[in-house]
CSV table of C-alpha atoms and ligand atoms in Angstrom, one decimal:
chain,number,residue,atom,x,y,z
A,1,MET,CA,10.1,-60.5,102.9
A,2,ASN,CA,9.8,-58.6,99.3
A,3,ARG,CA,11.9,-57.2,97.1
A,4,ARG,CA,10.8,-53.7,98.2
A,5,ASP,CA,11.4,-54.4,102.2
A,6,PHE,CA,14.7,-56.0,101.2
A,7,LEU,CA,16.2,-53.2,99.3
A,8,ALA,CA,14.8,-50.7,102.1
A,9,VAL,CA,16.8,-52.2,104.8
A,10,THR,CA,20.0,-53.2,102.9
A,11,PRO,CA,21.4,-50.0,101.8
A,12,ALA,CA,24.6,-50.0,99.6
A,13,ALA,CA,26.8,-50.1,102.4
A,14,PRO,CA,30.1,-48.0,100.9
A,15,ALA,CA,27.7,-45.1,100.1
A,16,LEU,CA,25.9,-45.5,103.6
A,17,LEU,CA,29.1,-45.4,105.1
A,18,GLN,CA,30.3,-42.4,103.3
A,19,ARG,CA,27.6,-40.6,103.9
A,20,LEU,CA,28.1,-41.5,108.0
A,21,GLN,CA,31.6,-40.6,107.5
A,22,ALA,CA,31.2,-37.0,106.1
A,23,GLN,CA,29.0,-36.2,109.0
A,24,ILE,CA,30.7,-37.8,111.7
A,25,GLN,CA,33.9,-36.4,110.7
A,26,GLN,CA,32.2,-32.6,111.0
A,27,LEU,CA,30.8,-33.4,114.4
A,28,PRO,CA,32.4,-30.9,117.6
A,29,ILE,CA,33.2,-33.8,120.2
A,30,ILE,CA,34.3,-33.8,123.9
A,31,SER,CA,37.3,-35.9,125.2
A,32,THR,CA,36.2,-37.4,128.5
A,33,HIS,CA,39.6,-37.7,129.7
A,34,GLU,CA,43.0,-36.4,128.9
A,35,HIS,CA,46.5,-35.9,130.3
A,36,LEU,CA,47.6,-33.3,128.0
A,37,LEU,CA,50.2,-30.8,129.3
A,38,PRO,CA,49.2,-27.1,130.0
A,39,GLU,CA,50.2,-25.9,126.3
A,40,SER,CA,53.1,-23.4,128.1
A,41,GLU,CA,54.1,-26.5,129.5
A,42,ARG,CA,54.7,-28.2,126.3
A,43,LEU,CA,56.1,-25.4,124.7
A,44,GLU,CA,59.0,-25.6,127.2
A,45,GLN,CA,59.9,-29.0,126.5
A,46,THR,CA,61.4,-30.4,123.1
A,47,PRO,CA,59.3,-33.0,122.3
A,48,ASP,CA,60.6,-35.9,119.3
A,49,PHE,CA,60.0,-39.0,117.6
A,50,PHE,CA,60.6,-40.7,120.7
A,51,THR,CA,58.6,-38.6,122.9
A,52,LEU,CA,55.6,-39.5,120.8
A,53,VAL,CA,56.4,-43.3,120.9
A,54,SER,CA,56.7,-43.2,124.9
A,55,HIS,CA,53.0,-42.8,125.4
A,56,TYR,CA,51.5,-45.7,125.1
A,57,LEU,CA,53.4,-47.0,122.3
A,58,GLY,CA,56.0,-47.4,124.6
A,59,ASN,CA,54.1,-50.2,126.6
A,60,ASP,CA,53.7,-52.4,123.7
A,61,LEU,CA,57.5,-52.6,122.5
A,62,THR,CA,58.0,-53.4,126.5
A,63,SER,CA,55.5,-56.2,125.9
A,64,ALA,CA,57.2,-57.2,123.0
A,65,GLY,CA,60.2,-57.7,124.5
A,66,MET,CA,62.2,-54.3,124.3
A,67,PRO,CA,64.5,-54.0,127.3
A,68,ALA,CA,64.8,-49.9,127.8
A,69,ALA,CA,63.3,-47.0,126.4
A,70,PRO,CA,64.6,-46.6,123.2
A,71,ARG,CA,66.7,-43.3,121.7
A,72,SER,CA,67.5,-44.5,118.1
A,73,TRP,CA,66.0,-46.6,115.6
A,74,ALA,CA,68.2,-49.8,116.2
A,75,ASP,CA,66.8,-49.5,119.7
A,76,PHE,CA,63.2,-49.2,118.3
A,77,GLU,CA,63.2,-51.2,114.9
A,78,PRO,CA,63.5,-54.6,116.2
A,79,TRP,CA,60.1,-54.2,118.6
A,80,TRP,CA,58.5,-52.1,116.6
A,81,ARG,CA,58.4,-54.6,113.7
A,82,HIS,CA,56.3,-57.0,116.2
A,83,ALA,CA,54.2,-54.0,117.6
A,84,GLN,CA,53.1,-51.9,114.3
A,85,HIS,CA,49.7,-53.3,113.8
A,86,THR,CA,48.8,-52.7,117.7
A,87,GLY,CA,45.7,-49.8,118.2
A,88,TYR,CA,48.5,-47.8,120.0
A,89,ALA,CA,50.8,-48.1,116.8
A,90,HIS,CA,48.0,-47.4,114.8
A,91,ALA,CA,47.7,-44.0,116.7
A,92,PHE,CA,51.5,-43.0,116.3
A,93,LYS,CA,50.9,-44.0,112.5
A,94,ILE,CA,47.9,-41.4,112.1
A,95,ALA,CA,49.9,-38.9,114.1
A,96,ALA,CA,53.0,-39.2,112.1
A,97,LYS,CA,51.0,-39.2,108.4
A,98,ASP,CA,48.8,-36.8,109.5
A,99,ILE,CA,50.1,-34.1,111.2
A,100,TYR,CA,54.3,-34.4,110.5
A,101,GLY,CA,54.1,-36.0,106.7
A,102,ILE,CA,55.9,-39.2,107.5
A,103,ASP,CA,54.3,-42.7,106.0
A,104,PRO,CA,55.8,-45.3,106.4
A,105,ILE,CA,57.4,-44.7,109.9
A,106,SER,CA,61.1,-45.1,109.1
A,107,GLU,CA,64.5,-44.2,110.1
A,108,LYS,CA,65.0,-41.2,107.8
A,109,GLY,CA,61.6,-40.0,108.8
A,110,ILE,CA,62.8,-39.6,112.7
A,111,ALA,CA,65.0,-36.6,111.4
A,112,VAL,CA,62.1,-35.1,109.7
A,113,ILE,CA,59.5,-35.6,112.3
A,114,ASN,CA,62.0,-33.9,114.6
A,115,ALA,CA,62.5,-31.3,112.8
A,116,LYS,CA,58.7,-30.8,112.3
A,117,MET,CA,58.1,-31.3,115.6
A,118,ALA,CA,60.5,-28.2,117.0
A,119,ALA,CA,59.3,-25.8,114.0
A,120,ALA,CA,55.3,-26.7,115.3
A,121,ASN,CA,56.2,-26.3,119.1
A,122,LYS,CA,54.8,-22.8,119.3
A,123,PRO,CA,51.9,-21.0,120.7
A,124,GLY,CA,48.8,-22.0,118.8
A,125,LEU,CA,49.7,-25.5,118.7
A,126,TYR,CA,46.6,-26.6,120.6
A,127,GLN,CA,44.3,-24.4,118.7
A,128,SER,CA,45.6,-25.8,115.6
A,129,ILE,CA,45.7,-29.8,116.3
A,130,LEU,CA,42.8,-30.1,119.4
A,131,LYS,CA,40.3,-27.3,117.9
A,132,ASP,CA,40.9,-27.1,114.3
A,133,LYS,CA,42.2,-30.9,113.3
A,134,ALA,CA,40.3,-33.0,116.1
A,135,ARG,CA,37.5,-30.8,116.5
A,136,ILE,CA,37.7,-31.5,120.4
A,137,GLU,CA,35.2,-28.9,122.0
A,138,TYR,CA,37.1,-29.4,125.3
A,139,SER,CA,38.4,-32.1,127.2
A,140,VAL,CA,38.3,-33.2,130.7
A,141,LEU,CA,42.0,-33.0,132.2
A,142,ASP,CA,43.1,-35.7,134.4
A,143,ASP,CA,46.5,-33.1,135.5
A,144,TYR,CA,47.6,-36.0,137.8
A,145,TRP,CA,51.6,-34.3,137.9
A,146,HIS,CA,50.1,-31.0,139.3
A,147,GLY,CA,50.3,-31.2,142.8
A,148,ASP,CA,48.0,-28.7,143.8
A,149,PRO,CA,44.8,-27.7,141.6
A,150,VAL,CA,45.6,-25.7,139.1
A,151,ARG,CA,42.5,-24.0,137.0
A,152,PRO,CA,43.0,-24.9,133.5
A,153,ASP,CA,43.0,-23.1,130.3
A,154,PRO,CA,39.0,-22.7,130.0
A,155,ARG,CA,39.5,-22.5,125.8
A,156,PHE,CA,40.7,-26.5,125.9
A,157,PHE,CA,40.1,-28.3,129.4
A,158,VAL,CA,37.3,-28.3,132.5
A,159,LEU,CA,39.2,-30.1,135.5
A,160,ALA,CA,39.2,-34.1,137.2
A,161,ARG,CA,41.0,-33.9,140.2
A,162,LYS,CA,41.7,-37.2,142.2
A,163,MET,CA,41.1,-37.4,146.3
A,164,ASP,CA,43.5,-40.7,146.1
A,165,TRP,CA,45.7,-39.7,148.2
A,166,PHE,CA,43.6,-39.4,151.3
A,167,SER,CA,42.9,-43.2,150.7
A,168,SER,CA,46.9,-44.1,150.4
A,169,VAL,CA,47.8,-42.7,153.9
A,170,ARG,CA,50.5,-45.3,155.2
A,171,GLN,CA,53.1,-43.0,157.3
A,172,SER,CA,52.5,-39.8,159.4
A,173,SER,CA,54.7,-37.7,157.0
A,174,ASP,CA,51.7,-38.1,154.2
A,175,MET,CA,49.7,-36.4,156.8
A,176,ARG,CA,52.6,-33.8,157.6
A,177,ARG,CA,52.1,-32.8,153.8
A,178,MET,CA,48.3,-32.7,153.8
A,179,GLU,CA,48.8,-30.2,156.5
A,180,GLU,CA,50.8,-27.7,154.5
A,181,VAL,CA,48.8,-28.0,151.5
A,182,THR,CA,45.1,-27.9,153.1
A,183,GLY,CA,45.9,-25.8,156.7
A,184,VAL,CA,44.3,-28.3,158.5
A,185,SER,CA,45.8,-30.2,161.2
A,186,ILE,CA,45.7,-33.5,161.2
A,187,THR,CA,45.8,-35.4,164.7
A,188,SER,CA,43.1,-37.7,164.5
A,189,LEU,CA,40.9,-39.3,161.9
A,190,SER,CA,38.3,-36.4,161.8
A,191,GLY,CA,41.3,-33.9,161.3
A,192,LEU,CA,42.0,-36.2,158.1
A,193,LYS,CA,38.3,-36.0,157.3
A,194,ASN,CA,38.6,-32.2,157.0
A,195,ALA,CA,41.8,-32.1,155.4
A,196,LEU,CA,40.0,-34.1,152.6
A,197,GLU,CA,37.2,-31.6,152.7
A,198,ARG,CA,39.4,-29.1,152.5
A,199,ARG,CA,41.2,-30.2,149.4
A,200,PHE,CA,37.9,-31.0,147.7
A,201,GLN,CA,37.1,-27.5,148.1
A,202,GLN,CA,40.2,-26.4,147.0
A,203,SER,CA,39.5,-28.5,143.8
A,204,LEU,CA,36.4,-27.2,143.5
A,205,ASP,CA,37.3,-23.6,143.8
A,206,GLN,CA,39.6,-24.4,140.9
A,207,GLY,CA,37.0,-25.6,138.6
A,208,MET,CA,36.7,-29.6,139.2
A,209,VAL,CA,33.7,-31.0,137.5
A,210,THR,CA,34.5,-34.4,138.6
A,211,LEU,CA,36.2,-36.6,140.8
A,212,LYS,CA,38.5,-38.8,139.3
A,213,THR,CA,40.4,-42.2,140.9
A,214,THR,CA,42.9,-44.4,140.2
A,215,LEU,CA,43.1,-46.3,143.1
A,216,ALA,CA,43.2,-49.9,141.1
A,217,TYR,CA,46.5,-48.9,140.3
A,218,SER,CA,47.4,-50.0,143.6
A,219,ARG,CA,44.8,-51.7,145.6
A,220,SER,CA,41.3,-53.7,144.7
A,221,LEU,CA,38.3,-51.5,144.1
A,222,HIS,CA,36.2,-53.3,146.2
A,223,PHE,CA,35.8,-50.4,149.1
A,224,ALA,CA,34.1,-52.0,152.0
A,225,VAL,CA,32.5,-49.9,154.5
A,226,ALA,CA,34.6,-49.6,157.5
A,227,SER,CA,33.2,-48.5,160.7
A,228,GLU,CA,34.9,-44.9,162.0
A,229,ALA,CA,36.3,-47.1,164.9
A,230,ASP,CA,38.2,-49.2,162.8
A,231,ALA,CA,39.3,-46.5,160.6
A,232,GLN,CA,40.6,-44.4,163.8
A,233,ALA,CA,42.5,-47.9,164.6
A,234,ASP,CA,44.4,-47.6,161.2
A,235,PHE,CA,44.9,-44.0,161.7
A,236,ASP,CA,46.3,-44.8,164.9
A,237,LEU,CA,48.8,-47.6,163.5
A,238,VAL,CA,50.2,-45.0,160.7
A,239,MET,CA,51.2,-42.5,163.8
A,240,ARG,CA,52.8,-45.3,165.1
A,241,GLY,CA,55.0,-45.9,162.1
A,242,PRO,CA,54.9,-46.4,158.8
A,243,GLN,CA,53.1,-49.1,157.2
A,244,PRO,CA,54.1,-51.5,154.4
A,245,GLN,CA,50.9,-50.9,152.7
A,246,PRO,CA,48.0,-48.0,153.4
A,247,PRO,CA,45.8,-49.6,155.9
A,248,ARG,CA,42.7,-51.2,154.6
A,249,ARG,CA,39.9,-50.0,156.4
A,250,LEU,CA,41.3,-46.4,156.7
A,251,SER,CA,41.6,-46.6,153.1
A,252,ASP,CA,38.0,-47.8,152.6
A,253,TYR,CA,36.8,-45.4,154.9
A,254,MET,CA,38.8,-42.3,153.3
A,255,PHE,CA,37.4,-43.1,149.8
A,256,HIS,CA,33.7,-43.4,151.0
A,257,HIS,CA,34.0,-40.0,152.8
A,258,ALA,CA,35.1,-38.8,149.3
A,259,LEU,CA,32.1,-40.3,147.6
A,260,SER,CA,29.7,-38.6,150.6
A,261,LEU,CA,31.0,-35.3,149.3
A,262,ALA,CA,30.5,-35.9,145.8
A,263,GLN,CA,26.9,-37.0,147.2
A,264,ASP,CA,26.3,-33.8,148.4
A,265,ARG,CA,26.9,-31.8,145.5
A,266,SER,CA,25.9,-34.3,142.9
A,267,LEU,CA,29.3,-34.6,141.3
A,268,PRO,CA,30.2,-37.4,139.0
A,269,ILE,CA,33.5,-39.5,139.6
A,270,GLN,CA,35.4,-41.1,136.8
A,271,VAL,CA,36.8,-44.2,137.8
A,272,HIS,CA,39.5,-46.4,136.4
A,273,THR,CA,38.3,-49.8,135.6
A,274,GLY,CA,40.0,-52.4,133.7
A,275,LEU,CA,43.5,-52.3,131.9
A,276,GLN,CA,46.4,-51.2,133.8
A,277,ALA,CA,48.8,-48.8,132.1
A,278,GLY,CA,52.4,-50.0,132.1
A,279,ASN,CA,54.0,-53.1,131.9
A,280,SER,CA,53.3,-54.9,135.4
A,281,ASN,CA,50.4,-54.8,137.6
A,282,THR,CA,47.2,-56.8,139.0
A,283,LEU,CA,44.6,-56.7,136.7
A,284,GLU,CA,41.9,-57.9,139.0
A,285,ASN,CA,42.2,-55.4,141.0
A,286,SER,CA,40.6,-53.1,138.2
A,287,ARG,CA,37.2,-55.2,137.7
A,288,PRO,CA,34.5,-52.7,137.4
A,289,THR,CA,32.3,-55.8,139.5
A,290,LEU,CA,34.5,-54.7,142.7
A,291,LEU,CA,32.5,-51.5,142.8
A,292,ASN,CA,28.9,-52.8,142.9
A,293,ASN,CA,28.0,-51.8,146.6
A,294,LEU,CA,28.7,-48.2,145.9
A,295,PHE,CA,26.1,-47.8,143.4
A,296,ALA,CA,23.0,-48.1,145.6
A,297,ARG,CA,25.0,-46.1,148.3
A,298,TYR,CA,25.5,-43.0,146.3
A,299,PRO,CA,22.6,-42.5,144.2
A,300,LYS,CA,23.5,-38.9,143.4
A,301,VAL,CA,27.1,-40.0,141.9
A,302,THR,CA,27.5,-41.0,138.5
A,303,PHE,CA,30.0,-43.3,138.4
A,304,ASP,CA,31.7,-43.0,134.8
A,305,LEU,CA,33.4,-46.6,134.5
A,306,PHE,CA,36.8,-45.8,132.4
A,307,HIS,CA,37.8,-47.8,129.3
A,308,ILE,CA,34.6,-49.7,129.4
A,309,GLY,CA,36.3,-52.0,132.0
A,310,TRP,CA,38.1,-53.9,129.2
A,311,PRO,CA,38.7,-56.8,129.4
A,312,TRP,CA,35.6,-56.6,131.0
A,313,PRO,CA,33.1,-54.5,129.0
A,314,SER,CA,30.3,-57.2,129.3
A,315,GLU,CA,30.2,-56.8,132.9
A,316,THR,CA,30.4,-52.9,132.5
A,317,ALA,CA,27.5,-52.7,130.3
A,318,ALA,CA,25.3,-55.1,132.5
A,319,LEU,CA,26.4,-52.6,135.9
A,320,ALA,CA,25.2,-49.5,133.5
A,321,LYS,CA,22.1,-51.2,132.2
A,322,MET,CA,21.4,-52.0,136.1
A,323,PHE,CA,22.4,-48.4,138.0
A,324,GLN,CA,20.8,-45.2,136.6
A,325,ASN,CA,23.9,-43.7,137.9
A,326,VAL,CA,26.3,-45.6,136.3
A,327,THR,CA,27.8,-44.8,132.4
A,328,VAL,CA,30.1,-46.4,130.3
A,329,ASP,CA,33.3,-44.6,129.3
A,330,PHE,CA,35.3,-45.4,126.1
A,331,CYS,CA,38.4,-43.2,126.7
A,332,TRP,CA,41.6,-44.8,125.8
A,333,MET,CA,39.5,-47.9,124.5
A,334,TRP,CA,39.6,-47.2,120.5
A,335,VAL,CA,43.7,-47.4,120.8
A,336,ILE,CA,43.8,-50.4,123.4
A,337,SER,CA,42.0,-52.4,120.4
A,338,PRO,CA,39.6,-50.7,117.7
A,339,THR,CA,38.3,-53.9,117.4
A,340,ALA,CA,37.2,-55.1,120.7
A,341,ALA,CA,35.8,-51.0,121.2
A,342,ARG,CA,33.6,-51.8,117.9
A,343,ARG,CA,32.4,-55.1,119.1
A,344,ALA,CA,31.6,-53.5,122.9
A,345,LEU,CA,29.6,-50.3,121.4
A,346,HIS,CA,27.9,-53.1,118.8
A,347,GLU,CA,27.0,-54.7,122.3
A,348,MET,CA,26.0,-51.6,124.0
A,349,LEU,CA,24.1,-49.8,121.9
A,350,ASP,CA,21.4,-52.5,122.0
A,351,SER,CA,21.8,-53.2,125.8
A,352,VAL,CA,22.4,-49.9,127.5
A,353,PRO,CA,20.3,-46.9,126.9
A,354,ALA,CA,22.3,-44.5,124.7
A,355,ASN,CA,22.1,-41.2,127.1
A,356,LYS,CA,24.8,-43.3,129.2
A,357,LEU,CA,27.2,-44.0,126.9
A,358,LEU,CA,30.7,-41.9,126.7
A,359,GLY,CA,32.4,-42.5,123.1
A,360,PHE,CA,35.6,-41.0,123.2
A,361,GLY,CA,38.3,-39.5,125.5
A,362,GLY,CA,42.1,-39.5,124.4
A,363,ASP,CA,44.0,-40.0,127.2
A,364,TYR,CA,47.1,-39.1,125.7
A,365,ARG,CA,49.8,-36.2,127.2
A,366,TYR,CA,50.5,-35.3,123.5
A,367,VAL,CA,48.2,-33.4,121.3
A,368,GLU,CA,49.3,-35.5,118.5
A,369,LEU,CA,48.1,-38.4,119.6
A,370,SER,CA,44.8,-37.1,121.0
A,371,TYR,CA,43.9,-35.9,117.5
A,372,ALA,CA,45.1,-39.7,116.2
A,373,HIS,CA,42.7,-41.5,118.8
A,374,SER,CA,40.1,-39.1,117.9
A,375,ARG,CA,40.3,-40.3,114.3
A,376,MET,CA,40.0,-43.8,115.6
A,377,ALA,CA,37.2,-43.1,117.5
A,378,ARG,CA,35.4,-41.5,114.8
A,379,ALA,CA,35.8,-44.4,112.3
A,380,GLY,CA,35.0,-47.3,114.5
A,381,ILE,CA,31.8,-45.1,115.8
A,382,THR,CA,31.0,-44.6,112.2
A,383,ARG,CA,31.5,-48.4,111.2
A,384,VAL,CA,29.4,-49.7,114.2
A,385,LEU,CA,26.5,-47.3,113.8
A,386,SER,CA,26.4,-47.9,109.7
A,387,GLU,CA,26.5,-51.6,110.5
A,388,LYS,CA,23.6,-51.0,113.4
A,389,VAL,CA,21.5,-49.1,110.1
A,390,GLN,CA,22.4,-51.7,107.9
A,391,GLU,CA,20.5,-54.1,110.4
A,392,GLY,CA,17.5,-52.3,110.5
A,393,PHE,CA,18.3,-51.5,114.1
A,394,CYS,CA,18.5,-47.7,113.4
A,395,SER,CA,17.4,-45.3,110.7
A,396,GLU,CA,20.1,-43.3,109.1
A,397,THR,CA,19.1,-40.3,110.7
A,398,GLU,CA,18.9,-41.9,114.0
A,399,ALA,CA,22.4,-43.1,113.7
A,400,LEU,CA,23.6,-39.7,113.7
A,401,SER,CA,21.7,-38.5,116.8
A,402,LEU,CA,23.6,-41.6,118.6
A,403,ALA,CA,26.6,-40.3,117.4
A,404,ARG,CA,26.2,-37.1,118.2
A,405,LEU,CA,24.9,-38.5,121.9
A,406,ILE,CA,28.2,-40.6,122.5
A,407,LEU,CA,30.5,-38.1,120.8
A,408,HIS,CA,29.3,-34.9,122.4
A,409,ASP,CA,25.7,-34.3,124.5
A,410,ASN,CA,26.3,-37.0,127.1
A,411,ALA,CA,29.6,-35.7,128.0
A,412,ALA,CA,28.2,-32.0,128.1
A,413,ARG,CA,25.7,-33.1,130.2
A,414,LEU,CA,27.7,-35.1,132.7
A,415,PHE,CA,30.8,-32.9,132.6
A,416,PRO,CA,29.4,-29.2,132.0
A,417,PRO,CA,32.0,-26.2,132.0
A,418,PRO,CA,32.2,-24.6,135.3
A,419,VAL,CA,30.1,-21.6,135.2
A,420,ALA,CA,32.4,-18.3,135.2
B,1,ZN,ZN1,44.3,-41.8,132.0
């Protein structure tokens, strides 16, 4: 390599990083996944320091040994000491510092944060934090706490809805409740299918842009193809008496039915894969390769694999590389582990076509933390892209195009707002 080439492919790293930072910080982005309360519901609550701790930092405090949810500095500090350098803690620190001016986290800071949170808890909060500070154009909202589909505020959200209920039937009272909300009589498998179809339509009517599933929290992601006769036999079992678990063949069958409805409308599905939130579950249930049989069977359904399937991001990348209808979604990931997210993005940028990478989803209930996560995502993506430029993998201009794709354009294409 002559001296001229050497200079051309090795720009001064800090200057390159700063230039990319300046541009990427300004980009409007789309969050592929949030659990944010509607602003009106948030304003009815009195969230405080420990409310912010509860999501997701509380999981790391529990993992460290904390026996119960903290309500005082004395409850909190012994475990904070051990968890303060995790990704969840980093997001918490950014929220406390950038939004409420507290740095470092301290006992005295609790009262300050609580007072400032109370003062900020008024109309305009979401505009100020989600739009003005985080520059999030809109977010895909999973409002799982709303039983019935509710049209979200279109200034901030589009709607994801789960049909998991229909794959989790284990007693006849589940069917009675489904009859109430759908108005469909359920006395056989075909009635249950009709109720699912009705629920699907109710959700579309409220603006659903994607299905969502978190079934990996309660069962394996392997959905075998069950016959109608086997599903009906499981249905009859449920009608005879409550079952300890949702019978598997009925669960599989109903999940496939939901996918066939999505296939008819070319609707994507967001699939929870990888790390299970909380402090107890069966990790293996959420392994992305368990879904393998579905991808060829439903070619018009895009399977958006959440959380990059971490700790199996390479398997997720391989699936996205193989199948046209598989995308990789970094939602939740920049706070789960900023380092693992950077490593995975490095690998995915040179193994998966860039139109299949979704770079950010906050996955939080409180806007302060979604903002903090967006900062971490922008920083991590910027760092990886600057390294890619330095390695000669792409030009600086191409790096910015990649940033736009993975932070905005891919999500806009996959989850466009419903036509009013
Ligand atoms: Zn989530």
